[in-house]
Coordinates of C-alpha atoms in Angstrom, one line a residue:
X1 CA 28.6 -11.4 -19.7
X2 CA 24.8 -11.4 -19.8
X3 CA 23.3 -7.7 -20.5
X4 CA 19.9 -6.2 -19.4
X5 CA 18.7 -6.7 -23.1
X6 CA 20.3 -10.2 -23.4
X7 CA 17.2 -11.1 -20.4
X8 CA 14.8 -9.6 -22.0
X9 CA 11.9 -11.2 -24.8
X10 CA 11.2 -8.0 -26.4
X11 CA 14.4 -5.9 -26.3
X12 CA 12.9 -2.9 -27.8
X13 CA 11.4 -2.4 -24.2
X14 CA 14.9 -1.4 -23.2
X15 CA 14.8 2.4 -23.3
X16 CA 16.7 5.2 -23.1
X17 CA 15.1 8.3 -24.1
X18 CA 12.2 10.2 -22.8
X19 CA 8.9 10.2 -24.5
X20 CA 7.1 13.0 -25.3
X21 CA 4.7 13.7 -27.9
X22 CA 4.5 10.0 -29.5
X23 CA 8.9 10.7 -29.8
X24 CA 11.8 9.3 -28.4
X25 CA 14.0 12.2 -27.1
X26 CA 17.5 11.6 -26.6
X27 CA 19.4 14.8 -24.9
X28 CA 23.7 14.9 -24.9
X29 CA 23.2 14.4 -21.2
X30 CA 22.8 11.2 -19.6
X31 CA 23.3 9.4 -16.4
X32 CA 24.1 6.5 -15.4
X33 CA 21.9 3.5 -14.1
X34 CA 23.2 1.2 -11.5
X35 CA 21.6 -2.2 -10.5
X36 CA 21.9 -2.3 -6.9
X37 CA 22.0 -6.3 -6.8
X38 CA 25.9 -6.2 -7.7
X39 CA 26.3 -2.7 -9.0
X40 CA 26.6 -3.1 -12.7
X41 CA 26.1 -0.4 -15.2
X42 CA 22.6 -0.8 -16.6
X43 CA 22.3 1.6 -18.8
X44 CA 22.8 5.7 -19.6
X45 CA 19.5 7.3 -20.0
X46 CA 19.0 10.9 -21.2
X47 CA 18.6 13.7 -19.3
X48 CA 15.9 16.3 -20.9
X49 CA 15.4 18.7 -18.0
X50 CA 13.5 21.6 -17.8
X51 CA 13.1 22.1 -21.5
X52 CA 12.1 18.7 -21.6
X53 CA 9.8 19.4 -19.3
X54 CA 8.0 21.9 -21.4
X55 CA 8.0 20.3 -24.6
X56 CA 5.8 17.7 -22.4
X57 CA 3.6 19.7 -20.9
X58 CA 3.0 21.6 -23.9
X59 CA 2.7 18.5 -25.9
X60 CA 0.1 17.2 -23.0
X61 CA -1.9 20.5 -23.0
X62 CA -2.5 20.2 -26.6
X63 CA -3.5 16.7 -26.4
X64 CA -5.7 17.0 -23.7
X65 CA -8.3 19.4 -26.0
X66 CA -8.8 16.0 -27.9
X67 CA -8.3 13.3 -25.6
X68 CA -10.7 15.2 -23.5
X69 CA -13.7 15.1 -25.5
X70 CA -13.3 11.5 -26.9
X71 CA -16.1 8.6 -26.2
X72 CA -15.1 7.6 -23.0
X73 CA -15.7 4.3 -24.3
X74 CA -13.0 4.7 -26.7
X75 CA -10.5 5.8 -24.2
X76 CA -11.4 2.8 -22.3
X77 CA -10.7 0.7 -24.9
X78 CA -7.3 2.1 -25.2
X79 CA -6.6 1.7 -20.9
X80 CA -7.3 -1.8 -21.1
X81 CA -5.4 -2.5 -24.4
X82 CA -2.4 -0.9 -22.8
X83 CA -3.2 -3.4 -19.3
X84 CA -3.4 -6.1 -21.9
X85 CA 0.1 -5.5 -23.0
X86 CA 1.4 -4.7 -19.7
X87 CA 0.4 -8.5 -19.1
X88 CA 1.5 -9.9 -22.2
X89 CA 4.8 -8.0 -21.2
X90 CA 5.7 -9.0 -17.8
X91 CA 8.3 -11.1 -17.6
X92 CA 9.9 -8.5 -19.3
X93 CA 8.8 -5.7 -17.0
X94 CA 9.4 -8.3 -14.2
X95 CA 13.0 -7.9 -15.0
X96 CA 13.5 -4.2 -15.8
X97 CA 12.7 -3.9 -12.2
X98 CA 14.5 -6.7 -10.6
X99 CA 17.2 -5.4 -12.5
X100 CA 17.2 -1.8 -11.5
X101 CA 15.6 -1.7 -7.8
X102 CA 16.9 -4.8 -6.9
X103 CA 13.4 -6.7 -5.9
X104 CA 13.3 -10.5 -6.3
X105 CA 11.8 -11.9 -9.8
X106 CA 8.8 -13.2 -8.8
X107 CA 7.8 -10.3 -6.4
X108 CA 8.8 -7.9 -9.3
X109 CA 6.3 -9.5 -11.8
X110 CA 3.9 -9.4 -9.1
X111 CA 4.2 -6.2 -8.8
X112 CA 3.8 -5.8 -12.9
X113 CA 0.1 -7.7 -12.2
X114 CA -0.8 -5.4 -9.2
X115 CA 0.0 -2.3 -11.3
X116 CA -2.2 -3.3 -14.5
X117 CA -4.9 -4.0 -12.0
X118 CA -5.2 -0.3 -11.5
X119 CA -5.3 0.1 -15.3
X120 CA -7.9 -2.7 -15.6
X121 CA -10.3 -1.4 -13.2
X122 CA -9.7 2.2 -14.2
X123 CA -10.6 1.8 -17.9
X124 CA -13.9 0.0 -16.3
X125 CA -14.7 2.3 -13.5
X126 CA -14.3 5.5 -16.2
X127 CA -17.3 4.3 -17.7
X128 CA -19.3 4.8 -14.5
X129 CA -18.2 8.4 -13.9
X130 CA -21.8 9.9 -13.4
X131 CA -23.4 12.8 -12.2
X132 CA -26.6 13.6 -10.3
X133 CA -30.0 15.6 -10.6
X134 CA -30.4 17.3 -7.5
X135 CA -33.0 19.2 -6.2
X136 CA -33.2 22.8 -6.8
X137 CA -35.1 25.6 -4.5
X138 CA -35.8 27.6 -7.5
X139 CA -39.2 27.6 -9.4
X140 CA -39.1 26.8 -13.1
X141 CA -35.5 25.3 -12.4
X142 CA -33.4 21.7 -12.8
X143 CA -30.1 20.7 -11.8
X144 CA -27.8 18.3 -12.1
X145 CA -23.1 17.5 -11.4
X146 CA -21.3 16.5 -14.7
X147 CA -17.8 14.9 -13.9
X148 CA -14.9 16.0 -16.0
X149 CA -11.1 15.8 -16.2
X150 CA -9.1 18.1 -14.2
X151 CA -6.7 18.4 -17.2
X152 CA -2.9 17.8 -17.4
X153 CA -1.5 16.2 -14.7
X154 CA 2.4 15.4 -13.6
X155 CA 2.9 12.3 -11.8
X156 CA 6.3 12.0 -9.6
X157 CA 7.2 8.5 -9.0
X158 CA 9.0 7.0 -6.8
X159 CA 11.7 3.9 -7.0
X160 CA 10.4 1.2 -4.8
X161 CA 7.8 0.8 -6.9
X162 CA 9.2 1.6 -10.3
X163 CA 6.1 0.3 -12.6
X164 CA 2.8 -0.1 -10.6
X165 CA 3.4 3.7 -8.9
X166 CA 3.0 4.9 -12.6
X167 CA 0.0 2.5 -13.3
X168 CA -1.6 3.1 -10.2
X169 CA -1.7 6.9 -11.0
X170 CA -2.0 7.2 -14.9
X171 CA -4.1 4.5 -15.5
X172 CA -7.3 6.4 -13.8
X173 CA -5.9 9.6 -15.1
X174 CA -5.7 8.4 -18.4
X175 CA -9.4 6.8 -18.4
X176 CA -11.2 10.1 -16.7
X177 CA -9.7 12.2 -19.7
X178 CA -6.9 13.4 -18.5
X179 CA -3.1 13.4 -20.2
X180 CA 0.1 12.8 -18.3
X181 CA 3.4 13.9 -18.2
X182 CA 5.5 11.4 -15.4
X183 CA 8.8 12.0 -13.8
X184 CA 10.3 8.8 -12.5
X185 CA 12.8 8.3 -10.4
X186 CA 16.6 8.5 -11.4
X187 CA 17.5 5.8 -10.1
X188 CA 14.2 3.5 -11.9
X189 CA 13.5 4.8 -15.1
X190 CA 13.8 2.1 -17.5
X191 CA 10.5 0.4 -15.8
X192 CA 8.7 4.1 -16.6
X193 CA 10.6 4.2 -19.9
X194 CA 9.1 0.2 -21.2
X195 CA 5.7 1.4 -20.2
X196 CA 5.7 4.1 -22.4
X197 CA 6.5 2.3 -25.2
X198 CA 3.4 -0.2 -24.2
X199 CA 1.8 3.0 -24.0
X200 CA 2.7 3.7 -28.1
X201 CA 1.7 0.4 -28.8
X202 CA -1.5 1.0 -27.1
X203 CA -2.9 3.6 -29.6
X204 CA -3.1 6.7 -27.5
X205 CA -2.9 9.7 -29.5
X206 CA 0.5 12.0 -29.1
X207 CA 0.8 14.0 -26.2
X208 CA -1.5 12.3 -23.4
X209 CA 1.1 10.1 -22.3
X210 CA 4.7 11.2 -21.9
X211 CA 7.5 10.3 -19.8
X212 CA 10.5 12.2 -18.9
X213 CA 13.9 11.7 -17.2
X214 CA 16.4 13.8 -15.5
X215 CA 17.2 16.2 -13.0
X216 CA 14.3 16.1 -10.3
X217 CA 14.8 19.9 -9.5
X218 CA 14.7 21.5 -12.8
X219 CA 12.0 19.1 -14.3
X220 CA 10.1 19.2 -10.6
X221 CA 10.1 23.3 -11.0
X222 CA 8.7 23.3 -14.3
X223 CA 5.8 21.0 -13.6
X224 CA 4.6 22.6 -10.4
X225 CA 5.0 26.3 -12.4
X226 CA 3.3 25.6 -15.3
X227 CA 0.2 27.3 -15.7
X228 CA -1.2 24.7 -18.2
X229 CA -0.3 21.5 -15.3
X230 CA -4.2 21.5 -13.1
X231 CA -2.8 18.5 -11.4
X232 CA 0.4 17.1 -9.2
X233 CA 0.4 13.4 -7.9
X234 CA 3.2 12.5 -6.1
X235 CA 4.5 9.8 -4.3
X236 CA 7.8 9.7 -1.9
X237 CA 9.0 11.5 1.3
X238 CA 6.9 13.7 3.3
X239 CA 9.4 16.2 2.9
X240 CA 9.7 16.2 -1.0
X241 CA 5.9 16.1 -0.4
X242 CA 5.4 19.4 1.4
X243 CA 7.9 21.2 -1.3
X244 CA 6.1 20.2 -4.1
X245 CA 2.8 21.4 -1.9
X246 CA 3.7 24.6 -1.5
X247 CA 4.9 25.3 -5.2
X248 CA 1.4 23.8 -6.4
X249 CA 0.2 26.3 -4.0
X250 CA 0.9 29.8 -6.2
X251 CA -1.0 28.1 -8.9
X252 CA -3.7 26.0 -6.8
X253 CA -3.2 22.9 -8.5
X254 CA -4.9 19.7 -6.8
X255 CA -2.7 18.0 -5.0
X256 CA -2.5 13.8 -4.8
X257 CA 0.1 12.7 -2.4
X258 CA 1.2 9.3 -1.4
X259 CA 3.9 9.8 1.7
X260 CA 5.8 8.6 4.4
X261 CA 4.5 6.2 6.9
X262 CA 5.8 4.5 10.2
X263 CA 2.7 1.8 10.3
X264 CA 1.8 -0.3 13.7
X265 CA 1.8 -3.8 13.6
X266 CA -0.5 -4.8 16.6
X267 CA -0.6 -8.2 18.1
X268 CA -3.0 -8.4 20.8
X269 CA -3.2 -11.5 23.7
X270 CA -5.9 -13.2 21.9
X271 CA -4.0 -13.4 18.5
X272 CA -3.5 -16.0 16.3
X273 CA 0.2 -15.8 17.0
X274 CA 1.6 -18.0 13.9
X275 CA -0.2 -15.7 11.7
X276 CA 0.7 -12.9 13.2
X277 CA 3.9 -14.5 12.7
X278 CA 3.4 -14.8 8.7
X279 CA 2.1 -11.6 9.1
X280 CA 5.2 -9.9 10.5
X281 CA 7.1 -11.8 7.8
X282 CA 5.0 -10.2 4.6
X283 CA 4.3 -7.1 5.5
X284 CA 8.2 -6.0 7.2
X285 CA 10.3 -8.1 4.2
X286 CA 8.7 -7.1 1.1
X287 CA 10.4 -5.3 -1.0
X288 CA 13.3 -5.8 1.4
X289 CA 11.2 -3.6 4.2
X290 CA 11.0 -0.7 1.3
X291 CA 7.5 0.5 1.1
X292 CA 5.7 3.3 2.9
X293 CA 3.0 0.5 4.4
X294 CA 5.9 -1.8 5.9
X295 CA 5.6 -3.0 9.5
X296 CA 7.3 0.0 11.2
X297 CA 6.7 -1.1 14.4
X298 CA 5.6 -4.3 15.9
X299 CA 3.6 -3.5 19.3
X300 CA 2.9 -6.5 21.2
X301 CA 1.4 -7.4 24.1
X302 CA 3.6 -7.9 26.8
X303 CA 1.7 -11.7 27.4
X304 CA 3.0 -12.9 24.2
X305 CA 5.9 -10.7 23.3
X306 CA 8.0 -14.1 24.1
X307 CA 6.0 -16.4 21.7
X308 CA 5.9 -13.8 18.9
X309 CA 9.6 -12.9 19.4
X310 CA 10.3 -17.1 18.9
X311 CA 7.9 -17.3 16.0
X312 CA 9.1 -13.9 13.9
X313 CA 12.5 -15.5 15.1
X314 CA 12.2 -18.7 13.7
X315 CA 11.0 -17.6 10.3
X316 CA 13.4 -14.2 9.7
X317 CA 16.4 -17.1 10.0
X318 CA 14.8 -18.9 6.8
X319 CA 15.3 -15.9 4.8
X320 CA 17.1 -16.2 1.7
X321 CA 19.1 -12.8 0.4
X322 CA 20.7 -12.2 -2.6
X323 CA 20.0 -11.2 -6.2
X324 CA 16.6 -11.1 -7.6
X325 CA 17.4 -13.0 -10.0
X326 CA 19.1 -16.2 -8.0
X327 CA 15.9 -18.8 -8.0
X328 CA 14.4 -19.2 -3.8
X329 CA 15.6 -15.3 -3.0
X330 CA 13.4 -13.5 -0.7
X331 CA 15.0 -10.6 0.0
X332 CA 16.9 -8.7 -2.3
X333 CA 19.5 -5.4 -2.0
X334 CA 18.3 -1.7 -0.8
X335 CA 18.4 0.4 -3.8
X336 CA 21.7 1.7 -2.9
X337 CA 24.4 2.4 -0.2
X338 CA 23.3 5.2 1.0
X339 CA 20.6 3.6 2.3
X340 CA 22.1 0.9 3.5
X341 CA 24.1 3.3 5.5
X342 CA 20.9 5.1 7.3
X343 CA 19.2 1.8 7.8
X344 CA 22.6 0.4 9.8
X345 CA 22.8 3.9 11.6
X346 CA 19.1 3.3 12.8
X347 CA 20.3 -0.3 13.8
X348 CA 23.5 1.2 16.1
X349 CA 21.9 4.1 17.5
X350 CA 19.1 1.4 18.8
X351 CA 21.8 -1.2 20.3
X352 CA 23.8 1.7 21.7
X353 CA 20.6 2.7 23.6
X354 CA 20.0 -0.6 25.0
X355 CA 18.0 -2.4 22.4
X356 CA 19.3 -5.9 22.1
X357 CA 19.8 -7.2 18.3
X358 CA 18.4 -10.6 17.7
X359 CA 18.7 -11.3 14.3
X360 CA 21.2 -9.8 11.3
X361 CA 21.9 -6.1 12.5
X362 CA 24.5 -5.7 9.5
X363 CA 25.5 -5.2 5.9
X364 CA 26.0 -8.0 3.8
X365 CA 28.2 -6.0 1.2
X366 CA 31.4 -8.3 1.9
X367 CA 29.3 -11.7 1.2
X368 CA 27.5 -11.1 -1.8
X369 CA 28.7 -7.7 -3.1
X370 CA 25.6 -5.1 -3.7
X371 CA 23.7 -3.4 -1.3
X372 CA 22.4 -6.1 0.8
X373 CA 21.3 -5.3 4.5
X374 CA 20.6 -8.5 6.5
X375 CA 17.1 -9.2 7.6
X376 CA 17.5 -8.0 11.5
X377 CA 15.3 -8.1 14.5
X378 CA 15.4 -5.8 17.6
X379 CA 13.8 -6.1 20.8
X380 CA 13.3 -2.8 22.0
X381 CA 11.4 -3.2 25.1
X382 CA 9.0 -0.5 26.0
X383 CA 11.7 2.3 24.5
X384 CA 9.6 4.1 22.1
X385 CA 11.5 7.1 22.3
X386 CA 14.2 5.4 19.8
X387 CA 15.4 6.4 16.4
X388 CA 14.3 3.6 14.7
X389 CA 10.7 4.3 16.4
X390 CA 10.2 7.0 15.1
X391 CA 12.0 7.0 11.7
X392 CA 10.7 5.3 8.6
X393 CA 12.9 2.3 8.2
X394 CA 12.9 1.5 4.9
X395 CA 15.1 -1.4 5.2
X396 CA 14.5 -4.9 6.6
X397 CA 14.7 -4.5 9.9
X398 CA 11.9 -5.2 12.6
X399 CA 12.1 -3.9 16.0
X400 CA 9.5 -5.2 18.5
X401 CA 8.2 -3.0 21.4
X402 CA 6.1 -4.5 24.9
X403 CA 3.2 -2.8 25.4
X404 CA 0.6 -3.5 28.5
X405 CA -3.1 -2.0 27.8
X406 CA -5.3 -1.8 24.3
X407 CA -5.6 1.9 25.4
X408 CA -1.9 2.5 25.7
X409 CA -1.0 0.9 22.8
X410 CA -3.6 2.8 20.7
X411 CA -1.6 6.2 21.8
X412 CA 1.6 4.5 21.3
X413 CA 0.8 3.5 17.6
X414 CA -1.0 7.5 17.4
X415 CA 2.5 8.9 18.8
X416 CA 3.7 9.7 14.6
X417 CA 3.3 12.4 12.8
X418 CA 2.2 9.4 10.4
X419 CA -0.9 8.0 9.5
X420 CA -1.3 5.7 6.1
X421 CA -1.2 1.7 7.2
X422 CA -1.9 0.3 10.2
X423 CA -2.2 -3.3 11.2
X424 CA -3.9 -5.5 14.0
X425 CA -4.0 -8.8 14.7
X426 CA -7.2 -10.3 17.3
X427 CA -10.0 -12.6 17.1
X428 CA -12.2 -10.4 19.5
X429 CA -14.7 -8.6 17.3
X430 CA -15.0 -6.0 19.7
X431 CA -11.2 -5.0 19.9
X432 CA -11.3 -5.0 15.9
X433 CA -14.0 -1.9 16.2
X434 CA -12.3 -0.5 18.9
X435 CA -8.6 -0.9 17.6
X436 CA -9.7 0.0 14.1
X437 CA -11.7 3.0 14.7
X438 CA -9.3 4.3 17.1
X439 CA -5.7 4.3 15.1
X440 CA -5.3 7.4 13.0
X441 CA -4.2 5.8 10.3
X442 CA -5.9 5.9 6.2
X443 CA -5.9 2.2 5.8
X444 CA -5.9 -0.6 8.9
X445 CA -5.2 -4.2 8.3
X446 CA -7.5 -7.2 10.3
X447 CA -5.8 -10.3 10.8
X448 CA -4.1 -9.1 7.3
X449 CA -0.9 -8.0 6.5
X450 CA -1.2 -6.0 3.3
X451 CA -3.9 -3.3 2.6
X452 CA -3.6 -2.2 -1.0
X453 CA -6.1 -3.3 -4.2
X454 CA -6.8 -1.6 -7.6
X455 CA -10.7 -2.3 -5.9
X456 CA -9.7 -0.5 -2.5
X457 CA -8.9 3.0 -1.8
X458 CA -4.9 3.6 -0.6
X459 CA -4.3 6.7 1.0
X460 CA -3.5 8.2 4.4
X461 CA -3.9 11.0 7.5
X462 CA -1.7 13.8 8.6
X463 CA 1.7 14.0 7.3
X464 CA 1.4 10.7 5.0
X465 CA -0.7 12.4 2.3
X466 CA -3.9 13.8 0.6
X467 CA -6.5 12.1 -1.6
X468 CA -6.8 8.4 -2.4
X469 CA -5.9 6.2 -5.1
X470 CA -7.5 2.9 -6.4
X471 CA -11.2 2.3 -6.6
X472 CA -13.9 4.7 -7.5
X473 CA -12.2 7.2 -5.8
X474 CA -9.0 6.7 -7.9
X475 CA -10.6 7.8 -10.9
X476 CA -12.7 10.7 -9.0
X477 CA -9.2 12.2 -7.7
X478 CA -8.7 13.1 -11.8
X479 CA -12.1 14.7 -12.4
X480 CA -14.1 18.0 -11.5
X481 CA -17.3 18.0 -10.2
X482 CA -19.3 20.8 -11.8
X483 CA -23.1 21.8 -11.3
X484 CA -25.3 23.0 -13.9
X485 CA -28.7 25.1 -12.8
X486 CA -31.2 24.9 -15.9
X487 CA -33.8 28.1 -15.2
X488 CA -36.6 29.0 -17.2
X489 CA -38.4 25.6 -17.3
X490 CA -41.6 26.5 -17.0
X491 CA -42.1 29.1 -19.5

């Protein structure tokens, strides 16, 4: 039988410790670590809780005093030798996560190059942190903004995204100054885990980057109490998000959170419909439909609701599930079957409403023995008051709703507590302004089906978060802005 460190190149990637302070740290209790493809035991990875929690953020607050003040050209240096061996290293890391969320091969090492993009442009953009002289209204004085790390900062990761989540997040921190401590998801850690040993091999001193594994309430407690933690970025539900909110609260840490979504994909009359089509396609099945800026729902106009239904049809039947490891898989297994459960409940509480299934609309457990949901369409007429409407799916299923005016469907894709990716597919300029500036939504998608870039800023409205992540503003989320007044100049 052919183990997780028979597939690998480098085997000392394979993890299962926690990292803190430049040490591996084992703890007598473990848990186990699943891969959802066909349910075999992966591995048995420590669990270091709260103490371990506070080793790290001690171990972070003592590095940060250093890591702080050094050249930001030599902390650049050491970002982009750590994206260098994130490169060198992805087949490898291409297989850590295929192996434990379940994510086709190729998609999973795509994922690896997305993720060192952030760490790439981070290690670049740090250098370009600048301040300002500003104009003062006092005689005889000068003053000017210095930027400068907020300090330590916990990042809470989720699984969908096992390595570029943490990439996305540290690499910025890790260039403005900052150190990290990361908590990543049970059931993904051994993507966190082979980073932080890329991270080792990287040069940075102990203490600014540490990763730790275990129980997500005691660790979570610790890292949102700690008096030396400035800092909480977070990505996951809304609802883990407004917990870990109000416990940065007592301590008014900066928040960064990365939430829930339930995006609009818009096809308007005038589309291109076969890329609307392709569209549809990338943005609902990636990730088997598990990401927070997934086609939630696909609002059409009621002209070419048919043709659209016949195209998405047509191409969703093509779709090749199984493990991510078979060769020509497109879709691979929900991370477990638990959520294949909610996804199918979503699925029956939408036909037993009157929404007609047209594609899939069951497991796949029987045929090929993981948690495998088939890819499923719904025609849901004009019934936005469904479950599966106003839910985040997170699963590969997309439901398609009729819709008659551009004003209508604009409060339509509004009606969500949601706001982070929206999509919209015309080729008149003027519904593009109009669509675009009127969807509450962070990011909006032209004629495009996927928003994110390590160049690009990623964030959303309302309930689907604070801040933004990637860009310039990435690495400004980690700093402080302060402003100096200079007086007695003219004596």
């Amino acid at each position: 039988m052919t183990t997780l460190a028979d597939r690998l190149k480098d085997a000392d990637l394979l993890k299962t410790d926690s990292f803190i302070n430049g040490q591996w740290v084992g703890a007598d209790t473990r848990f186990a670590v699943n891969s959802p493809g066909d349910r075999s035991h992966l591995a048995d990875v420590a669990d270091v809780g709260g103490a371990g929690a506070r080793s790290a953020i001690d171990a972070a607050d003592k590095a940060f005093k250093g890591w702080g003040k050094t050249s930001v050209f030599e902390r650049a240096r050491i970002v982009q030798r750590w994206h260098d061996l994130i490169l060198e290293h992805a087949d490898d890391l291409g297989t850590l996560i295929t192996a434990e969320m379940g994510k086709p091969f190729g998609e999973a090492k795509g994922e690896v190059t997305y993720g060192a993009g952030f760490v790439n442009w981070s290690a670049e953009e740090a250098k370009r942190l600048h301040g300002e002289t500003l104009q003062t209204p006092f005689p005889g004085t000068r003053g000017w903004t210095v930027r400068q790390p907020v300090g330590v900062v916990v990042c809470i990761t989720p699984w969908n995204f096992p390595s570029a989540m943490i990439t996305r997040k540290c690499g910025p921190a890790l260039a403005a100054g900052c150190s990290v401590v990361v908590k990543p998801a049970p059931e993904t850690p051994l993507s966190a885990l082979a980073l932080a040993e890329l991270a080792r091999r990287a040069g940075f001193p102990d203490g600014v980057f540490n990763v730790i594994c275990g129980d997500a309430k005691a660790i979570g407690e610790v890292m949102t109490s700690s008096d030396a933690v400035r800092m909480v970025g977070f990505t996951g539900s809304t609802e883990v998000g407004k917990l870990l909110m109000r416990q940065a609260a007592d301590g008014v840490k900066r928040v960064s959170l990365e939430l829930g979504g339930n995006a609009p994909f818009i096809i308007m009359d005038d589309a291109d419909l076969d890329a609307a089509a392709d569209g549809v396609i990338a943005s609902k099945f990636r990730a088997a439909g598990q990401t927070c800026v997934s086609a939630n729902r696909i609002i059409a106009q009621a002209g070419i609701a048919d043709a659209l239904i016949e195209r998405v049809t047509e191409r969703m039947k093509k779709l090749k599930v199984g493990s991510g490891f078979e060769s020509g898989v497109q879709i691979g297994p929900l991370i477990h079957d638990e959520a294949v459960e909610r996804v199918d409940a979503l699925v029956q509480d939408a036909k037993g409403k009157g929404a007609k299934v047209l594609v899939g609309g069951s497991p796949m457990a029987d045929e090929l023995g993981g948690s495998f949901y088939a890819p499923t369409l719904i025609e849901s007429g004009s019934n936005f008051s469904l479950s599966i409407a106003n839910s985040e799916i997170f699963g590969p299923v997309a439901s398609v709703y009729r819709v008659e005016s551009e004003e209508e469907i604009i409060r339509l894709a509004n009606s969500t507590p949601y706001g982070l990716a929206a999509y919209v597919y015309t080729r008149d300029i003027g519904r593009v302004h109009r669509l675009s500036e009127g969807l509450e939504f962070g990011m909006v998608g032209v004629n495009a089906p996927m928003v994110g870039s390590p160049a690009t800023p990623f964030g959303g409205v309302k309930e689907s978060g604070i801040g933004r992540e990637g860009g310039k503003w990435g690495v400004e989320e980690f700093t402080e802005l302060k402003f100096v007044l200079l007086g007695g100049v003219n004596k």
